[in-house]
Structure formats: structure tokens, C-alpha cells
Amino acid sequence: MTSHQVFPSTGFPAYPTIKLDAPAGWSQQVVPDAVGALMAPTAEGRYTANVVISVSRRLPGYQLQDIAASVDSFLDALPDAVLLGTEPVVINGRDWHVREARYTHPQAGSLAQFTAVTVVHHETAADIVQLTGSCQPTEGSDDLKAIYSLVASADVTPAS
């Protein structure tokens, strides 16, 4: 007899709920391999600041320090990478690993990439929620502040 399996279910839990406060003028975008993205208003000849929202599933027991090491390794491998300080951060009651890097993108030039990750544990899985913000770190630009604010608003809860 065939057994039907359903997503979401206890065996295949739904992804967490992710609530973010987008800065004024930012728009929602669908992007491949992500839950979605928020984009700053576009300006001719200028890199468009953005935050990509992704969720990936791991086996139970996967911890924040595991994804933190992976994030740091990825950022350190970017061209001309300079990793800025990191520290554990609590956002809306949830532990996050937050790291910023400055690097040189082949087409866009100097960029800042701000990555924040947290782990949502289920009985049968661990979900990694990742917010990755990118912008040009130009003098007087509010893009990086907007990314910081957006990440600071993150409210991530397990699906019920």
C-alpha cells in the first residue's frame, strides 16, 4: 500500500515565517534559489542595494556556529576581501551570526556584503535563514544603514 507524504507536515516541516521591515521605496523581487529579495530604488549607473532572503534545510542538530564558519569562509574567499568585525547578535529574541565584508566585484567594483544567519530548529530538521545585503559602500550613502535597519527588524519564527 502506498503512503502519501505531505509538505508541510510533522515529518516535513514548513519553512519559518520571516518578517522584515523594508525601507521606504524598497520593492519585493522574486529571485532564483531564494525566498525573495528586497531592492532599493534603482538609479541609472549605480549598483542597486538589495537584501536576498534565503532558507536552506539541514539535518537536526545543525548549529549556528556551523553556518557561521561557512559564512565567514565564503566571505573571506571574495576578491580582495576585508572582513569587518563580528559578534553574536540577538535580534527579536533570536541568536544571529552577523558578518560584513568589503570586496571588489568584477563588474560592480567596490561592494559591501552584510550577511546575517540564524538557525530554526525543528524535531526533524534545522532551517538556516540567511539575509544577505549588498551595496556600494560610498560616502554619504544611506544604503548600508538601510540594510542594517532591515536586518535589525528581522522576526523569524517557526511555522505553526
mmCIF file of C-alpha atoms in Angstrom:
data_model
loop_
_atom_site.group_PDB
_atom_site.id
_atom_site.type_symbol
_atom_site.label_atom_id
_atom_site.label_comp_id
_atom_site.label_asym_id
_atom_site.label_seq_id
_atom_site.Cartn_x
_atom_site.Cartn_y
_atom_site.Cartn_z
ATOM 1 C CA MET A 1 0.000 0.000 0.000
ATOM 2 C CA THR A 2 1.257 3.454 -0.907
ATOM 3 C CA SER A 3 1.831 6.012 1.817
ATOM 4 C CA HIS A 4 1.244 9.654 0.923
ATOM 5 C CA GLN A 5 3.668 12.174 2.356
ATOM 6 C CA VAL A 6 2.789 15.863 2.571
ATOM 7 C CA PHE A 7 4.764 19.074 2.813
ATOM 8 C CA PRO A 8 4.338 20.711 5.213
ATOM 9 C CA SER A 9 3.814 18.099 7.904
ATOM 10 C CA THR A 10 5.477 16.909 11.096
ATOM 11 C CA GLY A 11 7.976 14.897 9.069
ATOM 12 C CA PHE A 12 8.493 17.692 6.535
ATOM 13 C CA PRO A 13 8.058 20.948 8.486
ATOM 14 C CA ALA A 14 7.149 24.210 6.761
ATOM 15 C CA TYR A 15 9.797 26.874 6.464
ATOM 16 C CA PRO A 16 9.866 29.516 9.170
ATOM 17 C CA THR A 17 7.932 32.760 8.922
ATOM 18 C CA ILE A 18 10.240 35.703 8.176
ATOM 19 C CA LYS A 19 9.009 39.245 8.800
ATOM 20 C CA LEU A 20 11.111 42.239 7.733
ATOM 21 C CA ASP A 21 10.523 45.981 7.736
ATOM 22 C CA ALA A 22 11.655 47.200 4.322
ATOM 23 C CA PRO A 23 12.940 50.759 3.999
ATOM 24 C CA ALA A 24 10.679 53.264 2.228
ATOM 25 C CA GLY A 25 10.824 52.836 -1.536
ATOM 26 C CA TRP A 26 12.285 49.325 -1.478
ATOM 27 C CA SER A 27 10.402 46.727 -3.540
ATOM 28 C CA GLN A 28 9.888 42.978 -3.412
ATOM 29 C CA GLN A 29 11.566 40.863 -6.073
ATOM 30 C CA VAL A 30 11.457 37.182 -6.906
ATOM 31 C CA VAL A 31 14.958 35.772 -7.351
ATOM 32 C CA PRO A 32 16.045 32.224 -8.206
ATOM 33 C CA ASP A 33 17.066 29.925 -5.340
ATOM 34 C CA ALA A 34 15.806 32.311 -2.651
ATOM 35 C CA VAL A 35 12.626 33.065 -0.782
ATOM 36 C CA GLY A 36 12.810 36.532 -2.303
ATOM 37 C CA ALA A 37 14.644 39.825 -2.200
ATOM 38 C CA LEU A 38 14.089 43.425 -1.280
ATOM 39 C CA MET A 39 15.588 46.025 -3.617
ATOM 40 C CA ALA A 40 16.357 49.708 -3.178
ATOM 41 C CA PRO A 41 15.066 52.086 -5.827
ATOM 42 C CA THR A 42 17.186 51.822 -8.962
ATOM 43 C CA ALA A 43 19.324 54.679 -10.213
ATOM 44 C CA GLU A 44 20.987 54.840 -13.631
ATOM 45 C CA GLY A 45 24.652 53.829 -13.492
ATOM 46 C CA ARG A 46 24.504 52.825 -9.836
ATOM 47 C CA TYR A 47 24.551 49.406 -8.172
ATOM 48 C CA THR A 48 21.136 48.672 -6.657
ATOM 49 C CA ALA A 49 21.307 47.886 -2.958
ATOM 50 C CA ASN A 50 19.459 44.712 -2.031
ATOM 51 C CA VAL A 51 18.808 42.085 0.611
ATOM 52 C CA VAL A 52 18.311 38.490 -0.525
ATOM 53 C CA ILE A 53 16.321 36.243 1.811
ATOM 54 C CA SER A 54 17.046 32.525 1.690
ATOM 55 C CA VAL A 55 16.194 29.412 3.673
ATOM 56 C CA SER A 56 18.079 26.145 3.446
ATOM 57 C CA ARG A 57 17.418 22.911 5.266
ATOM 58 C CA ARG A 58 19.935 20.891 7.276
ATOM 59 C CA LEU A 59 19.782 17.781 9.439
ATOM 60 C CA PRO A 60 18.672 18.088 13.062
ATOM 61 C CA GLY A 61 21.478 19.203 15.346
ATOM 62 C CA TYR A 62 22.957 21.714 12.893
ATOM 63 C CA GLN A 63 24.027 24.725 14.957
ATOM 64 C CA LEU A 64 24.607 28.440 14.491
ATOM 65 C CA GLN A 65 28.383 28.043 14.833
ATOM 66 C CA ASP A 66 28.314 25.595 11.896
ATOM 67 C CA ILE A 67 26.713 28.084 9.497
ATOM 68 C CA ALA A 68 28.775 30.953 10.979
ATOM 69 C CA ALA A 69 32.016 29.203 9.997
ATOM 70 C CA SER A 70 30.647 28.606 6.490
ATOM 71 C CA VAL A 71 29.601 32.270 6.080
ATOM 72 C CA ASP A 72 32.979 33.554 7.270
ATOM 73 C CA SER A 73 34.825 31.190 4.923
ATOM 74 C CA PHE A 74 32.686 32.271 1.945
ATOM 75 C CA LEU A 75 33.143 35.985 2.653
ATOM 76 C CA ASP A 76 36.890 35.580 3.191
ATOM 77 C CA ALA A 77 37.183 33.996 -0.286
ATOM 78 C CA LEU A 78 35.652 37.021 -2.083
ATOM 79 C CA PRO A 79 38.079 39.007 -4.299
ATOM 80 C CA ASP A 80 40.172 41.440 -2.223
ATOM 81 C CA ALA A 81 38.009 40.627 0.802
ATOM 82 C CA VAL A 82 38.334 42.586 4.005
ATOM 83 C CA LEU A 83 36.224 41.056 6.771
ATOM 84 C CA LEU A 84 34.934 43.501 9.316
ATOM 85 C CA GLY A 85 34.281 42.604 12.945
ATOM 86 C CA THR A 86 31.657 40.134 14.005
ATOM 87 C CA GLU A 87 29.906 39.343 17.212
ATOM 88 C CA PRO A 88 26.923 37.311 18.309
ATOM 89 C CA VAL A 89 23.764 39.370 17.939
ATOM 90 C CA VAL A 90 20.270 38.847 19.346
ATOM 91 C CA ILE A 91 17.506 40.168 17.094
ATOM 92 C CA ASN A 92 13.922 39.881 18.329
ATOM 93 C CA GLY A 93 14.936 37.183 20.817
ATOM 94 C CA ARG A 94 16.798 35.013 18.296
ATOM 95 C CA ASP A 95 20.592 34.436 18.111
ATOM 96 C CA TRP A 96 22.202 35.516 14.828
ATOM 97 C CA HIS A 97 25.695 35.475 13.347
ATOM 98 C CA VAL A 98 26.301 38.743 11.522
ATOM 99 C CA ARG A 99 29.333 39.485 9.353
ATOM 100 C CA GLU A 100 30.247 42.258 6.947
ATOM 101 C CA ALA A 101 32.868 42.153 4.216
ATOM 102 C CA ARG A 102 34.151 44.676 1.731
ATOM 103 C CA TYR A 103 35.369 43.269 -1.563
ATOM 104 C CA THR A 104 35.866 44.023 -5.253
ATOM 105 C CA HIS A 105 33.189 42.726 -7.612
ATOM 106 C CA PRO A 106 34.463 42.283 -11.209
ATOM 107 C CA GLN A 107 31.582 44.272 -12.758
ATOM 108 C CA ALA A 108 30.284 46.443 -9.910
ATOM 109 C CA GLY A 109 33.551 47.495 -8.275
ATOM 110 C CA SER A 110 33.784 48.012 -4.517
ATOM 111 C CA LEU A 111 30.894 46.388 -2.639
ATOM 112 C CA ALA A 112 29.894 45.755 0.944
ATOM 113 C CA GLN A 113 28.204 42.459 1.711
ATOM 114 C CA PHE A 114 26.372 42.123 5.010
ATOM 115 C CA THR A 115 25.314 38.582 5.935
ATOM 116 C CA ALA A 116 23.133 37.564 8.872
ATOM 117 C CA VAL A 117 22.233 33.932 9.612
ATOM 118 C CA THR A 118 20.158 32.171 12.236
ATOM 119 C CA VAL A 119 19.028 28.579 12.778
ATOM 120 C CA VAL A 120 15.432 27.496 13.370
ATOM 121 C CA HIS A 121 15.267 24.041 14.930
ATOM 122 C CA HIS A 122 12.504 21.515 14.273
ATOM 123 C CA GLU A 123 12.270 17.949 15.534
ATOM 124 C CA THR A 124 13.186 16.556 12.103
ATOM 125 C CA ALA A 125 15.297 19.369 10.590
ATOM 126 C CA ALA A 126 17.184 22.626 11.102
ATOM 127 C CA ASP A 127 16.448 25.579 8.820
ATOM 128 C CA ILE A 128 19.079 28.198 8.067
ATOM 129 C CA VAL A 129 17.605 31.652 7.475
ATOM 130 C CA GLN A 130 20.076 33.920 5.701
ATOM 131 C CA LEU A 131 19.751 37.615 4.935
ATOM 132 C CA THR A 132 22.429 38.856 2.541
ATOM 133 C CA GLY A 133 22.612 42.571 1.868
ATOM 134 C CA SER A 134 24.823 44.130 -0.798
ATOM 135 C CA CYS A 135 25.536 47.731 -1.699
ATOM 136 C CA GLN A 136 28.274 50.099 -2.781
ATOM 137 C CA PRO A 137 29.896 51.490 0.363
ATOM 138 C CA THR A 138 30.055 55.068 -0.902
ATOM 139 C CA GLU A 139 30.481 58.131 1.289
ATOM 140 C CA GLY A 140 27.156 59.600 2.338
ATOM 141 C CA SER A 141 25.109 56.680 1.006
ATOM 142 C CA ASP A 142 22.228 55.519 3.172
ATOM 143 C CA ASP A 143 22.155 52.063 1.559
ATOM 144 C CA LEU A 144 24.264 50.342 4.226
ATOM 145 C CA LYS A 145 22.208 51.950 7.012
ATOM 146 C CA ALA A 146 19.037 50.736 5.272
ATOM 147 C CA ILE A 147 20.429 47.186 5.144
ATOM 148 C CA TYR A 148 21.401 47.325 8.843
ATOM 149 C CA SER A 149 17.894 48.554 9.713
ATOM 150 C CA LEU A 150 16.193 45.895 7.611
ATOM 151 C CA VAL A 151 18.240 43.100 9.243
ATOM 152 C CA ALA A 152 17.631 44.564 12.723
ATOM 153 C CA SER A 153 13.890 44.269 12.069
ATOM 154 C CA ALA A 154 14.066 40.527 11.306
ATOM 155 C CA ASP A 155 11.472 38.499 13.154
ATOM 156 C CA VAL A 156 11.855 34.785 12.407
ATOM 157 C CA THR A 157 9.508 32.210 13.940
ATOM 158 C CA PRO A 158 8.978 28.505 13.313
ATOM 159 C CA ALA A 159 5.923 27.763 11.208
ATOM 160 C CA SER A 160 2.995 26.572 13.270
#
